[in-house]
PDB file of C-alpha atoms in Angstrom:
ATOM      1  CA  UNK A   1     -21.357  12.576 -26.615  1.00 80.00           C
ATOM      2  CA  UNK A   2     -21.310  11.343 -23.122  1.00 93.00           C
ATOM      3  CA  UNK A   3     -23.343  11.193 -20.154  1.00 96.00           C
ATOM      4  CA  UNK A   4     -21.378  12.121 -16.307  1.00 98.00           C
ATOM      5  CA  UNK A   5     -23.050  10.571 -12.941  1.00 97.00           C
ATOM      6  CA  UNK A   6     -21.636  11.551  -9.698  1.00 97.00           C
ATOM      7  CA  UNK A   7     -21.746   9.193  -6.740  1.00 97.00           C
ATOM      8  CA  UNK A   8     -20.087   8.936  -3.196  1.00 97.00           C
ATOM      9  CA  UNK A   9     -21.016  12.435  -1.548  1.00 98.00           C
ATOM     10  CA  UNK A  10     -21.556  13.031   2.066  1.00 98.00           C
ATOM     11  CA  UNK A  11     -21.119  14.309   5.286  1.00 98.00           C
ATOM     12  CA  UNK A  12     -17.367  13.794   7.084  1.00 98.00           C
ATOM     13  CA  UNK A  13     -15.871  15.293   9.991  1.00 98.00           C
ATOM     14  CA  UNK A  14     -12.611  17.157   9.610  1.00 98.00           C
ATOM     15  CA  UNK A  15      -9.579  15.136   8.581  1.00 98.00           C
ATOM     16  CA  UNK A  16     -11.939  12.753   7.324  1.00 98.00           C
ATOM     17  CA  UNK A  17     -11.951  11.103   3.962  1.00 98.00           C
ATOM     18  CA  UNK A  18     -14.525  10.769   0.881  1.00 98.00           C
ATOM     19  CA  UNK A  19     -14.302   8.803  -2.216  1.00 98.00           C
ATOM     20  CA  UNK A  20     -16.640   9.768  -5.337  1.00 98.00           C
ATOM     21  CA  UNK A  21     -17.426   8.464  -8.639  1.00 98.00           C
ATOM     22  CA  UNK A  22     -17.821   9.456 -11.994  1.00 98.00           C
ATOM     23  CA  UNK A  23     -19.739   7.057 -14.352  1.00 98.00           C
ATOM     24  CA  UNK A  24     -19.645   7.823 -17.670  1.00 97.00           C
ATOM     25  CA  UNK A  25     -22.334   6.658 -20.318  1.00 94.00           C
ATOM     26  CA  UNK A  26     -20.394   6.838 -23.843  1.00 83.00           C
ATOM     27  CA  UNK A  27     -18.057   5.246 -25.861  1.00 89.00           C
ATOM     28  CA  UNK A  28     -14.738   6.168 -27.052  1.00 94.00           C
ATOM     29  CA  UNK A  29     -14.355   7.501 -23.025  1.00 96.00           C
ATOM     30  CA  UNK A  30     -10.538   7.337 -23.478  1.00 96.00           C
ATOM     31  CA  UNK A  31     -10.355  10.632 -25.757  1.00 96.00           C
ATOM     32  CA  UNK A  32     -11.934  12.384 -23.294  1.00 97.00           C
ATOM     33  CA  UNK A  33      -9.945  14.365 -20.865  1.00 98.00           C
ATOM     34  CA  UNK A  34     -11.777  14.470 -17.060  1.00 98.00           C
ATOM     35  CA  UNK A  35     -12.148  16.813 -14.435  1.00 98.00           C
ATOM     36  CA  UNK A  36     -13.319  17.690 -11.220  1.00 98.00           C
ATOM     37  CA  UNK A  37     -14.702  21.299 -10.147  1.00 98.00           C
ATOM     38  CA  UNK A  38     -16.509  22.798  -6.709  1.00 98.00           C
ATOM     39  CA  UNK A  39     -19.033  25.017  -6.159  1.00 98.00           C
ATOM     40  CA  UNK A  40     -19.732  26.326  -2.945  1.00 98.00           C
ATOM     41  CA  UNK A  41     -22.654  28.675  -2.017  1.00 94.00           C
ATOM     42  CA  UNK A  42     -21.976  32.119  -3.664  1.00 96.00           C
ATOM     43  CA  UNK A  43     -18.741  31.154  -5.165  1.00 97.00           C
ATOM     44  CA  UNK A  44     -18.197  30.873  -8.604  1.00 97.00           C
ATOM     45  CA  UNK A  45     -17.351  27.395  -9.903  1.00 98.00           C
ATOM     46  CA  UNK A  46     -13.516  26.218  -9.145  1.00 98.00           C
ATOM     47  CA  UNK A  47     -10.733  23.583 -10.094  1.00 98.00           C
ATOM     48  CA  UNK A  48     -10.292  21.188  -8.684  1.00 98.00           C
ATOM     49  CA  UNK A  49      -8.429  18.183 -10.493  1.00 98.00           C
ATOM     50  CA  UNK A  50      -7.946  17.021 -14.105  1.00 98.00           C
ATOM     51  CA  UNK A  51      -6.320  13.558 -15.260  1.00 98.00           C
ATOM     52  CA  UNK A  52      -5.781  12.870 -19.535  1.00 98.00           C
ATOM     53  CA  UNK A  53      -7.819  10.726 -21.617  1.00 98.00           C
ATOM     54  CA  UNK A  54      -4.763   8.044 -21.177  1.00 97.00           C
ATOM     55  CA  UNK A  55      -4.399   8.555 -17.252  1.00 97.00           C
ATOM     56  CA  UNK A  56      -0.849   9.235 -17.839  1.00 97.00           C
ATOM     57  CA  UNK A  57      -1.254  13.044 -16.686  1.00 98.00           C
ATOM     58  CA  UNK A  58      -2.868  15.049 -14.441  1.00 98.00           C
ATOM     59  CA  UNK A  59      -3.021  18.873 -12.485  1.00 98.00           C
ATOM     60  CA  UNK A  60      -3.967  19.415  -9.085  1.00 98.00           C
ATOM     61  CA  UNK A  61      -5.289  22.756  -7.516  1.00 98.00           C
ATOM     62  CA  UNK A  62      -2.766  23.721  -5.406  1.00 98.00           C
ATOM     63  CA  UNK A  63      -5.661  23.845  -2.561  1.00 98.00           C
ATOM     64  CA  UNK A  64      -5.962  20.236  -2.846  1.00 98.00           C
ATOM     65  CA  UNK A  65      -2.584  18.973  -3.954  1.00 98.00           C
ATOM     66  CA  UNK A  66      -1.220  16.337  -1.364  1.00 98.00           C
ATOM     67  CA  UNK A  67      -4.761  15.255  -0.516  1.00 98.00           C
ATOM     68  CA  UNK A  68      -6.720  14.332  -3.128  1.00 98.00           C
ATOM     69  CA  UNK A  69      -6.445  11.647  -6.266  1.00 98.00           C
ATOM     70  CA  UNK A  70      -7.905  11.205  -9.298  1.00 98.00           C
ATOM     71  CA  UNK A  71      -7.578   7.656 -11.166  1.00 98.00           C
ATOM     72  CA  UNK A  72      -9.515   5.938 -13.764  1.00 98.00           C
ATOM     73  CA  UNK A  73     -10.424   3.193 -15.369  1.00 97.00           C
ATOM     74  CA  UNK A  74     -11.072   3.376 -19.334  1.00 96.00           C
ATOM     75  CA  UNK A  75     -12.307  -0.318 -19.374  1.00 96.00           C
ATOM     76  CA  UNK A  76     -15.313   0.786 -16.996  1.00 97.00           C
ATOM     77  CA  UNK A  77     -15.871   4.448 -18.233  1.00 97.00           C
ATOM     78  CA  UNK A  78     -15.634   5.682 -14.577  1.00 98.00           C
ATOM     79  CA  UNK A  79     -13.451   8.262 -13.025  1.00 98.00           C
ATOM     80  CA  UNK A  80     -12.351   8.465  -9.276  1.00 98.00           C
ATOM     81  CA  UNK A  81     -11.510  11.331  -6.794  1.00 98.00           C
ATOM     82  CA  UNK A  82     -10.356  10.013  -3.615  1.00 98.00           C
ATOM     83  CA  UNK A  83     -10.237  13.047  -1.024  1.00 98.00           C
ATOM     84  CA  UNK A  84      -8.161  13.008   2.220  1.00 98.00           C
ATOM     85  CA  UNK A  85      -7.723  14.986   5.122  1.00 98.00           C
ATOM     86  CA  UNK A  86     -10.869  17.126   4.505  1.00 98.00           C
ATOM     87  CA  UNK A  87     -10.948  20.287   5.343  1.00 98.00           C
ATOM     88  CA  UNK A  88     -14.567  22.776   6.409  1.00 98.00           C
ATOM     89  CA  UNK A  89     -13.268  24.690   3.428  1.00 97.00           C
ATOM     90  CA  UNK A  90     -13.703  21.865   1.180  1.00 98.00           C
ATOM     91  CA  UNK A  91     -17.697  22.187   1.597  1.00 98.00           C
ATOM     92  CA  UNK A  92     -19.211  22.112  -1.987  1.00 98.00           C
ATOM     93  CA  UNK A  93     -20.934  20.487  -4.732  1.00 98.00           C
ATOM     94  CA  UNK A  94     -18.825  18.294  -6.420  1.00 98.00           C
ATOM     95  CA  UNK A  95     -18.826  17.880 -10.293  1.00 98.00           C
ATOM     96  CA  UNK A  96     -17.408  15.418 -12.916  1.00 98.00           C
ATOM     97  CA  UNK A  97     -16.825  17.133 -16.695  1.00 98.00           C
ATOM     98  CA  UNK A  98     -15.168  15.797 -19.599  1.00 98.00           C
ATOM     99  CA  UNK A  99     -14.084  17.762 -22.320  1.00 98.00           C
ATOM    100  CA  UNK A 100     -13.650  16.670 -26.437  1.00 96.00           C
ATOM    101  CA  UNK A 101      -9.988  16.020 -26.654  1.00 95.00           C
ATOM    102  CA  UNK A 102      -7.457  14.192 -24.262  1.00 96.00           C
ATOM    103  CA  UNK A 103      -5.106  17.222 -22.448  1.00 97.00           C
ATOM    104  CA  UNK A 104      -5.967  18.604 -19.171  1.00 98.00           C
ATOM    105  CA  UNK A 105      -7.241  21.877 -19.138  1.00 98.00           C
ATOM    106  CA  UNK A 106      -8.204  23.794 -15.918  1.00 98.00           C
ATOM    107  CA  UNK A 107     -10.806  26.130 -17.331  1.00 98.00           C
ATOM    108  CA  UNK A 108     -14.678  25.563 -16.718  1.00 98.00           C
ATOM    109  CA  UNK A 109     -15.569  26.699 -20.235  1.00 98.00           C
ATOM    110  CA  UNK A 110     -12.690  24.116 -21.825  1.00 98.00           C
ATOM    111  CA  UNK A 111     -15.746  21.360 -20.122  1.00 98.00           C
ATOM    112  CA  UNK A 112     -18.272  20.222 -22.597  1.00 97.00           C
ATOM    113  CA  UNK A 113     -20.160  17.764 -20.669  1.00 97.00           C
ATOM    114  CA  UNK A 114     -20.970  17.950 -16.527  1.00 98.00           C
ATOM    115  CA  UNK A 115     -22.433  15.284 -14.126  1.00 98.00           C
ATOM    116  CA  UNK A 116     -25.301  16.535 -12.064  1.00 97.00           C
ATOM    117  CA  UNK A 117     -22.926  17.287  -8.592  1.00 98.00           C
ATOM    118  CA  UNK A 118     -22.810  15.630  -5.596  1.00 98.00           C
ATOM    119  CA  UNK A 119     -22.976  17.525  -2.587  1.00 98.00           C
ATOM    120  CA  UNK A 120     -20.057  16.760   0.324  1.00 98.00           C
ATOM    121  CA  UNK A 121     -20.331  18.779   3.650  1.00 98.00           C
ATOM    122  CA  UNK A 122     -16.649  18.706   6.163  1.00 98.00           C
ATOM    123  CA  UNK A 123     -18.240  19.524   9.572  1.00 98.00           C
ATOM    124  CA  UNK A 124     -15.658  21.244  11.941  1.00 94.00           C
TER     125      UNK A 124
END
């Protein structure tokens, strides 16, 4: 059982940059793998990043890879996606899942628990 916040959303020019923020409300947040997935209007829900329970692994869309980070931090429960060189195309709301077990998995339905989204606009 745990509970996902999303923070940090926005609007940013082009080849801007956004940090957000995943609080998690749980214990035991370390078994949980993390991820990140976008939804822009009319699109089906997408990818984005996923880091282990440990931190020691993660898998980048290949649409982001270069640009974005994830990192956390078991001792505060939170999770971090640090976005870079934005792109229009990166328009969407942003959402935090965890899933029950530590691996990274890429599929929405692998999720068990999402964050409410956080909306971040790249203005060209």
């Amino acid at each position: 059982q745990v509970q996902l916040a999303e923070s940090g959303g926005g609007l940013v020019q082009a080849g801007g940059s956004l940090r957000l923020s995943c609080a998690a409300s749980g214990r035991a947040f370390n078994s949980y793998a993390m991820g990140w997935f976008r939804q822009a209007p009319g699109k089906e829900r997408e990818f984005v990043v996923a880091i282990s329970g440990s931190g020691r692994s993660t898998d980048y869309a290949d649409a982001v890879k270069g640009r974005f980070a994830i990192s956390r931090d078991n001792a505060k429960n939170t999770v971090a996606l640090q976005m870079n060189s934005l792109k229009p195309e990166d328009t969407a709301v942003y959402y935090c899942a965890a899933r029950n077990g530590g691996y990274v998995r890429r599929s929405v339905s692998e999720y068990d628990y999402w964050g409410q989204g956080t909306q971040v606009t790249v203005s060209s």
